[in-house]
Coordinates of C-alpha atoms and ligand atoms in Angstrom, one line a residue:
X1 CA 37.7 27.7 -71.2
X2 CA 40.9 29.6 -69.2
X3 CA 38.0 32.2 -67.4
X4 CA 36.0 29.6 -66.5
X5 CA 38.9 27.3 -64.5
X6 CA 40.3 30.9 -63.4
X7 CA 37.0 31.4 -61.4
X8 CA 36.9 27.5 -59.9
X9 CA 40.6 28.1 -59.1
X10 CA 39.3 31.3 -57.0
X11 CA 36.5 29.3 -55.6
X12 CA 38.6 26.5 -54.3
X13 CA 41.6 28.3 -52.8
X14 CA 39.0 31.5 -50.6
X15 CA 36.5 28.5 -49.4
X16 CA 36.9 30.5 -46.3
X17 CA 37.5 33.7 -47.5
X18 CA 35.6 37.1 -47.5
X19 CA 35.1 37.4 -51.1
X20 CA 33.9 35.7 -53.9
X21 CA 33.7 36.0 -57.6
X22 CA 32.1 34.7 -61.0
X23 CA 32.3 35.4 -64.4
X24 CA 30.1 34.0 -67.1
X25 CA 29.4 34.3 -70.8
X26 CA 26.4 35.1 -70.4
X27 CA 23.2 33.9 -73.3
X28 CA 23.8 35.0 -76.4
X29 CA 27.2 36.2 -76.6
X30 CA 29.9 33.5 -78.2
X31 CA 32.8 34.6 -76.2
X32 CA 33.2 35.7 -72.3
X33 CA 35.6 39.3 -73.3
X34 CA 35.3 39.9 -69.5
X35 CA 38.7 39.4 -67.2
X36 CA 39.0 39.6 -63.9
X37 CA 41.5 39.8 -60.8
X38 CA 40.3 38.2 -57.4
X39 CA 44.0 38.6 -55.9
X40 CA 43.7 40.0 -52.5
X41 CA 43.9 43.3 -52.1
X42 CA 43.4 43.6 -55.0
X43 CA 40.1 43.3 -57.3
X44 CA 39.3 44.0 -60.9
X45 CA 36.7 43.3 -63.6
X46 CA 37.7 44.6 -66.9
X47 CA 35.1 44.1 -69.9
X48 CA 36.8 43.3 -73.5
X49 CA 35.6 44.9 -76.8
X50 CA 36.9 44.9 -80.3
X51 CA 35.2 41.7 -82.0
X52 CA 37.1 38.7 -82.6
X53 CA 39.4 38.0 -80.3
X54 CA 40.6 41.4 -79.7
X55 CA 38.1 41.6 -76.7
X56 CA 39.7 39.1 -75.1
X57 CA 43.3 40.0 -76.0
X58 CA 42.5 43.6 -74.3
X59 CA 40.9 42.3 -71.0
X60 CA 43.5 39.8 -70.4
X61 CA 46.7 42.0 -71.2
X62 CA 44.9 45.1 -69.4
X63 CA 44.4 42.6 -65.7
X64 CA 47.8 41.1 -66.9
X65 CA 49.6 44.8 -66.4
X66 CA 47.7 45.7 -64.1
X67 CA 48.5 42.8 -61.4
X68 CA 52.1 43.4 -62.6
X69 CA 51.7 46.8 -61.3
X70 CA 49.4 47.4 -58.7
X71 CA 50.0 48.5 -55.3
X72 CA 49.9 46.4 -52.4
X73 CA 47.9 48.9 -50.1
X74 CA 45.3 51.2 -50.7
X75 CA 47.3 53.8 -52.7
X76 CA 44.9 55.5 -55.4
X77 CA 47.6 57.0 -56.7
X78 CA 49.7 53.6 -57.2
X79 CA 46.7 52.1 -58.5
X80 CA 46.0 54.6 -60.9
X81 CA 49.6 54.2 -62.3
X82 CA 49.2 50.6 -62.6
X83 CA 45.9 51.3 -64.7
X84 CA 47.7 53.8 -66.6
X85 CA 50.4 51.2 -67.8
X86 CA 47.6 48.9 -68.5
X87 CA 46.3 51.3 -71.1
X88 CA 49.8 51.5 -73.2
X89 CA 50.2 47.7 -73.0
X90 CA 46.9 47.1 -74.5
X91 CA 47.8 49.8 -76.8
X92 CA 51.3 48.0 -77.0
X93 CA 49.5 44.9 -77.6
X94 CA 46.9 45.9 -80.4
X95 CA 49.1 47.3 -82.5
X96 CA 51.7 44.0 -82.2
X97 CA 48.6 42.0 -82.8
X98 CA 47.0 44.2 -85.8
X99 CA 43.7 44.1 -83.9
X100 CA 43.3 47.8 -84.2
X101 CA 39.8 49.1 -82.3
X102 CA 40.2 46.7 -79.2
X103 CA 39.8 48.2 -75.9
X104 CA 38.3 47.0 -72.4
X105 CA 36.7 48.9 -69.5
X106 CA 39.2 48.5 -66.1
X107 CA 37.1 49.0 -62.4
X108 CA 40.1 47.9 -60.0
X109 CA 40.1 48.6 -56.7
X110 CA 42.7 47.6 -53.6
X111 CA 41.5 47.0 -50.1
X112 CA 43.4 47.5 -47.2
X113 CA 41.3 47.3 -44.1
X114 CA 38.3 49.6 -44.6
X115 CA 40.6 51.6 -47.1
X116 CA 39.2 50.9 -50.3
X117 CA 41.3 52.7 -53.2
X118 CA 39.6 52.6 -57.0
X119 CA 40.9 53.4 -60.0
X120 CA 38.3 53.4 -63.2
X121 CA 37.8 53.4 -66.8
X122 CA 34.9 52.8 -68.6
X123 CA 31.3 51.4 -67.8
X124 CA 32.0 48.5 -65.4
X125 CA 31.2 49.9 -61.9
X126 CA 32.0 49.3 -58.2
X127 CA 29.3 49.8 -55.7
X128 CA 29.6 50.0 -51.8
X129 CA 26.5 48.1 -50.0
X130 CA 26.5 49.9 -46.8
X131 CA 23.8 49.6 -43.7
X132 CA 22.3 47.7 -46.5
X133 CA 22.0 50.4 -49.2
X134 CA 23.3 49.8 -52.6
X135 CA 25.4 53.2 -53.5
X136 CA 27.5 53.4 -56.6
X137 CA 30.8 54.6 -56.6
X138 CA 32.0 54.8 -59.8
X139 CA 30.7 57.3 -62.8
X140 CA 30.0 55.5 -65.9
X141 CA 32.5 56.9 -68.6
X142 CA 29.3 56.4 -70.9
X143 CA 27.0 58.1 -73.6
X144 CA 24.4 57.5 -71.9
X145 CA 25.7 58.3 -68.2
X146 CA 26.8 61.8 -69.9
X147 CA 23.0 62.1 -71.3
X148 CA 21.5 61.4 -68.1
X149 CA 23.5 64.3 -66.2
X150 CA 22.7 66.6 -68.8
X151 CA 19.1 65.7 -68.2
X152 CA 18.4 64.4 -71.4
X153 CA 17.0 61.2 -70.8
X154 CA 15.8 59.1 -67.5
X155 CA 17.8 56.1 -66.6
X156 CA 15.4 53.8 -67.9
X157 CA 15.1 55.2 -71.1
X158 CA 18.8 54.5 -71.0
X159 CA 18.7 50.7 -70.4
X160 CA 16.7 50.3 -73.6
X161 CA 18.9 53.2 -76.0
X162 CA 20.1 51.8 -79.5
X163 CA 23.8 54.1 -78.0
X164 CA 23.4 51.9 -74.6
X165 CA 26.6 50.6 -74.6
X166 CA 28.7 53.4 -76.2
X167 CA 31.9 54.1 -73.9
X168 CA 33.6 56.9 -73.6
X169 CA 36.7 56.3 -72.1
X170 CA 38.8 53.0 -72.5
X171 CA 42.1 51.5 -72.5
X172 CA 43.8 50.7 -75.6
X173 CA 43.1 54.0 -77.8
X174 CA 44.5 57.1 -76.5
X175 CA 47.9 57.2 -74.5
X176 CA 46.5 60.4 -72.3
X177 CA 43.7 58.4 -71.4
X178 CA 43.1 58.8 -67.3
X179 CA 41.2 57.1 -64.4
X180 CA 39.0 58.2 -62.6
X181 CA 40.4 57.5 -58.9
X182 CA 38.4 57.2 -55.8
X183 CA 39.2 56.8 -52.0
X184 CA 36.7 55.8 -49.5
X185 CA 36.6 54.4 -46.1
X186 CA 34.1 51.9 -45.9
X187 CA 32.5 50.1 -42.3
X188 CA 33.2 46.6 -41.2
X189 CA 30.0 44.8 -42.6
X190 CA 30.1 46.9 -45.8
X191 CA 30.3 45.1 -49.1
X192 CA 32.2 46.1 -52.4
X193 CA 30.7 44.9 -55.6
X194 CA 32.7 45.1 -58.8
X195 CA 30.8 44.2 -61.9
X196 CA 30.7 44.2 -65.3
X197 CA 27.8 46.1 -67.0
X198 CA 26.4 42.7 -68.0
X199 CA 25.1 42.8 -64.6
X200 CA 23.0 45.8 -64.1
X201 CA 21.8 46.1 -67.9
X202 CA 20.5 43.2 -67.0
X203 CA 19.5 43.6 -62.7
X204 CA 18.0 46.3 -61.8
X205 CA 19.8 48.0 -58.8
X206 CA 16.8 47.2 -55.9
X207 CA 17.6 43.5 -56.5
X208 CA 21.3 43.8 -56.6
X209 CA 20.8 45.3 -53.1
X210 CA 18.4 42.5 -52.0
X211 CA 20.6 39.9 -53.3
X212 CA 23.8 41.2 -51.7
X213 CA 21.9 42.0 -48.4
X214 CA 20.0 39.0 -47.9
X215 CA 23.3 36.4 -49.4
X216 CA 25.6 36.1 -46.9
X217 CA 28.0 34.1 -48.4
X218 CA 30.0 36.2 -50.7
X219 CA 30.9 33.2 -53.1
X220 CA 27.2 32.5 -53.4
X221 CA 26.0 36.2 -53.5
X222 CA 28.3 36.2 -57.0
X223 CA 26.5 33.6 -57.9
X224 CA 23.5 34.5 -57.1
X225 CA 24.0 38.0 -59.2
X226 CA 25.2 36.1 -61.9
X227 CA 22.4 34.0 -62.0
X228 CA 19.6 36.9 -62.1
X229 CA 21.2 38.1 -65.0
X230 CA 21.2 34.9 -66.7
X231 CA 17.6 34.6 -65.9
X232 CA 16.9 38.1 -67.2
X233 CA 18.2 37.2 -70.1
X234 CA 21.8 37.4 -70.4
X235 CA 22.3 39.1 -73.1
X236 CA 26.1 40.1 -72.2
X237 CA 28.9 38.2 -70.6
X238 CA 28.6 38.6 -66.7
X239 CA 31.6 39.8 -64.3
X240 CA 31.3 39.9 -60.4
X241 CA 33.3 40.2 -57.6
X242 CA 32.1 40.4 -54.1
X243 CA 34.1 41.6 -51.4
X244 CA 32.9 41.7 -47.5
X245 CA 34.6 44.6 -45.9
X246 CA 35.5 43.2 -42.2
X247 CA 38.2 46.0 -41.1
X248 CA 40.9 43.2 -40.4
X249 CA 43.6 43.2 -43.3
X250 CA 44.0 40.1 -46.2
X251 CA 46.8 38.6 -43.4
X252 CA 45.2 39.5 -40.1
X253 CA 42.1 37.3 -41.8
X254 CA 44.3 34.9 -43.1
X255 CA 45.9 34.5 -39.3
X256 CA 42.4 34.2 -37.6
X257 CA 41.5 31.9 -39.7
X258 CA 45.3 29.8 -39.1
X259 CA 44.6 30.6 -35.3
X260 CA 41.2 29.1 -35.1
X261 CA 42.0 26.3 -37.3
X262 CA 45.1 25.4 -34.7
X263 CA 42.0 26.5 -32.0
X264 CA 39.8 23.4 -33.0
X265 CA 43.2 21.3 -33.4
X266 CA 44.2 22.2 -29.8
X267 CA 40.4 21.2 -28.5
X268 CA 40.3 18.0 -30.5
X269 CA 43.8 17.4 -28.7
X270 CA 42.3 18.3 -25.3
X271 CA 39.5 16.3 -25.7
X272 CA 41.0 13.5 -26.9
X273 CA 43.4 14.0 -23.5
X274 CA 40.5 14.1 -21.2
X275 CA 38.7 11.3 -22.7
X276 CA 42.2 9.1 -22.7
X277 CA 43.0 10.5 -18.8
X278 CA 39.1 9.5 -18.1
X279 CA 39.8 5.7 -19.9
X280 CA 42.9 5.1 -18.0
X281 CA 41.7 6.1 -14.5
X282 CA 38.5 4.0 -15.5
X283 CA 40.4 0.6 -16.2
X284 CA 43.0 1.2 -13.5
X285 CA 40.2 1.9 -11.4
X286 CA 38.1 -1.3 -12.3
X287 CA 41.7 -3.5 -12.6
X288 CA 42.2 -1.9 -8.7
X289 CA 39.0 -3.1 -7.8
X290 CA 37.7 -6.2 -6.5
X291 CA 34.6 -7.4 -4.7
X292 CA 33.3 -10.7 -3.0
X293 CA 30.0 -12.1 -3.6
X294 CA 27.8 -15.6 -2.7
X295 CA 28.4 -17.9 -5.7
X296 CA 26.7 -21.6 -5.1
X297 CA 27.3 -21.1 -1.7
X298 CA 30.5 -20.1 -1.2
X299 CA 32.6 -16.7 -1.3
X300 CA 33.7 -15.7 -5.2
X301 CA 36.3 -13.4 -5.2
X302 CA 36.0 -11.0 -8.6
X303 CA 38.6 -8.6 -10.2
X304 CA 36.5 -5.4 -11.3
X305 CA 33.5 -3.7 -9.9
X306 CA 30.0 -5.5 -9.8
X307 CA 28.4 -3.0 -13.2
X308 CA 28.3 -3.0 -16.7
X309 CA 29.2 -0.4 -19.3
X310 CA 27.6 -1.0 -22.8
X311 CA 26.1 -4.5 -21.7
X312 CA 30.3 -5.4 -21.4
X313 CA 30.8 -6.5 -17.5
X314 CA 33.3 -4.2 -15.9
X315 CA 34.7 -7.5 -13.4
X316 CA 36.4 -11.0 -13.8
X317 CA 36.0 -13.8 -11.8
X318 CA 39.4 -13.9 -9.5
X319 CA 38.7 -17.3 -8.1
X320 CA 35.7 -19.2 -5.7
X321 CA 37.1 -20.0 -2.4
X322 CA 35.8 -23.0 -0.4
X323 CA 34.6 -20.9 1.9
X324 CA 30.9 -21.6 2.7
X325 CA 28.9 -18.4 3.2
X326 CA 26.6 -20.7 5.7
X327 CA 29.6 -21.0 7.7
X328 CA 29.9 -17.3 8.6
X329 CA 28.1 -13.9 10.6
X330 CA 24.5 -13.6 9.4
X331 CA 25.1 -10.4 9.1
X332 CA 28.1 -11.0 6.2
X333 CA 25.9 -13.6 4.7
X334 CA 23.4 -10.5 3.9
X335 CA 26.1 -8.7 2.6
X336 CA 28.2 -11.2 0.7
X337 CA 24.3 -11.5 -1.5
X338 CA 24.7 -7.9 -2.3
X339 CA 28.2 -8.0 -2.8
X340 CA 31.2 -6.4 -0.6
X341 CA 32.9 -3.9 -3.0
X342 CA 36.6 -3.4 -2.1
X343 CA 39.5 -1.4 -2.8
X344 CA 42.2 -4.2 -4.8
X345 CA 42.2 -7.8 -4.6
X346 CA 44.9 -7.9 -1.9
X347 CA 42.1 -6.2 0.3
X348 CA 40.0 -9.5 -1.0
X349 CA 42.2 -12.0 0.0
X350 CA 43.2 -10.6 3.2
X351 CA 39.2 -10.7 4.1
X352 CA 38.9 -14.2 2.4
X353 CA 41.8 -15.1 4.9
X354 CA 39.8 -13.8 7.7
X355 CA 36.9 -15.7 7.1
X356 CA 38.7 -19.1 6.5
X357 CA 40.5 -18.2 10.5
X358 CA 36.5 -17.2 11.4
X359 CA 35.3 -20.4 10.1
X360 CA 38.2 -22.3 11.7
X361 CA 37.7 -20.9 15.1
X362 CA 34.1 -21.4 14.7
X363 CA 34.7 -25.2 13.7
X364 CA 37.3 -25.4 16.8
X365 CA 35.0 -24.1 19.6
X366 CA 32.2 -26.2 18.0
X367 CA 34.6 -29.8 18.0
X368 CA 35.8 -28.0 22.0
X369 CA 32.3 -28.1 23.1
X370 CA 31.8 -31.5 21.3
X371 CA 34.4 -33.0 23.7
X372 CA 33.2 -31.6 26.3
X373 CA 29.8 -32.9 26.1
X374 CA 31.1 -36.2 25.3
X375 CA 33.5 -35.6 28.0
X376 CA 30.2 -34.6 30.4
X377 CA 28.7 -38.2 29.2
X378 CA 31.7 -40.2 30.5
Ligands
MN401 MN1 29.9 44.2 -71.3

């Protein structure tokens, strides 16, 4: 199944991208004979006929050429040539093969900002979706599209016609054959649908619009247009390409899309800085820190502040010293319950050391007046 790996290869490689594209062989039919391009700028859907495999054969050489050839920017003249060379190698290639009769429709179109340049053959079509309104580009090179201008038939006597899908223009018969070329300028937020007519003989052209207004994605809006004509039956194989007009060119996309990828890269980086800054200054703040606090009666010295983060203390004990919090100020006692938060541990020990001369001076005056008294008794 080449088509069918040729559209997951699409998928995978413009996750991110503005288009999207499906092909599919639809209910009854044994073969998909559709081809497509999805090779930015450049889009095409060409629909294989001839029985056999010469459906195939066609479809593939004619997208083949035409990729060989097309232009890079939105030259309808370019592109036109490259359709034109795709019409001798598919009648190159028919008559190498034997497989005389084959032939495939060609709607290719290159776009280069809101320059959209088509070249077409056949009775696949392109359609702009603009302010949400489905308008068709492209003029069928059909019997029944010639039937209708003459005002012959309606166009719904011509979905149901026994002639419906007589062409009258191809690649792969005549060498004079020409496309039709149009050149548009479409509005950022317009959408370009290329499709095969296994699509709208299928989909009637309100839903097309509904479905590529209301799906925003443009790889799931393919889908989703494939899908209705599966569920209307799917009586043809099924070709679309959806392509969301945005203004920027293929690279400028491709850039922003680089630039906001290195964007969230730089921010994770940034983040990632602030939250290691905000981790160091934490622990060298808490390995700075010390504080003092009444532990069995004497003065603990502890490395840390006196708090918990995530039920983890934020402190070690340092040491207990031997001195006894009954031995100093009552108004230090008070605070030595709550704790005495200081800046480092030197800060600690150089209070611990004040207390022990407190409590020494306290002890020295109290053994002075001791003397005395015993002093006063003799
Ligand atoms: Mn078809």
């Amino acid at each position: 199944m080449p088509k069918q790996s040729r559209d997951m290869r699409h998928r995978a490689i413009h996750a991110q991208s503005s288009f999207g594209s499906r092909t599919d062989v639809g209910c009854v039919r044994e073969r998909n004979e559709d081809s497509l391009v999805v090779s930015p700028p450049l889009f095409a859907v060409a629909d294989g006929m001839g029985g056999h495999a010469a459906g195939d054969v066609a479809s593939e050489t004619a997208v083949e050429t035409l990729q060989k050839f097309a232009p890079t920017s939105a030259n309808v003249e370019d592109l036109g040539q490259a359709v034109i060379n795709a019409n001798m190698a598919v009648i190159e290639e028919s008559r190498k093969a034997g497989l005389e009769g084959m032939g495939t429709t060609m709607t290719a179109a290159v776009i280069e900002k809101s320059r959209i340049a088509i070249a077409h053959v056949g009775d696949s079509r392109a359609y702009l979706l603009h302010h949400g309104r489905l308008q068709q580009i492209t003029r069928d090179h059909s019997l029944m599209a010639d039937m209708i201008e003459a005002g012959r038939i309606t166009p719904e006597e011509a979905r149901h016609h026994p002639n419906r899908s007589i062409i009258t223009r191809a690649l792969g018969s005549d060498p004079a054959m020409q496309p039709d070329l149009y050149e548009l300028t479409a509005s950022p937020g317009d959408r370009l649908l290329l499709c095969s007519d296994g699509l709208y003989s299928m989909v009637e052209d309100e839903q097309i619009q509904s479905i590529l207004a209301r799906t925003r994605d443009p790889q799931r809006c393919a889908s989703a247009l494939v899908n209705a004509a599966i569920a209307a039956g799917g009586l043809d194989n099924t070709t679309v390409i959806v392509v969301d007009i945005t203004g920027d060119s293929i690279e400028q996309r491709k850039k922003k899309v680089f630039r906001s990828r290195m964007g969230m890269v730089a921010l994770i980086l940034a983040l990632l800085a602030i939250v290691g800054t905000a981790a160091f200054a934490l622990s060298s703040y808490i390995n700075n820190s010390a504080y003092l606090i009444t532990e069995d009666g004497k003065v603990a010295v502890y490395q840390g502040i006196d708090d918990e983060f995530l039920g983890m203390p934020l402190s070690h004990l340092d040491r207990v010293t031997d001195v006894k919090v009954d031995d100093l100020e009552a108004g230090v006692q008070v605070r030595l319950e709550e704790g005495i938060a200081l800046d480092s541990l030197d800060e600690a020990n150089n209070i611990i050391n004040q207390y022990e001369e407190y409590v020494a001076q306290q002890q020295e005056a109290e053994s002075a007046k001791n003397s005395k008294k015993k002093g006063g008794r003799e």
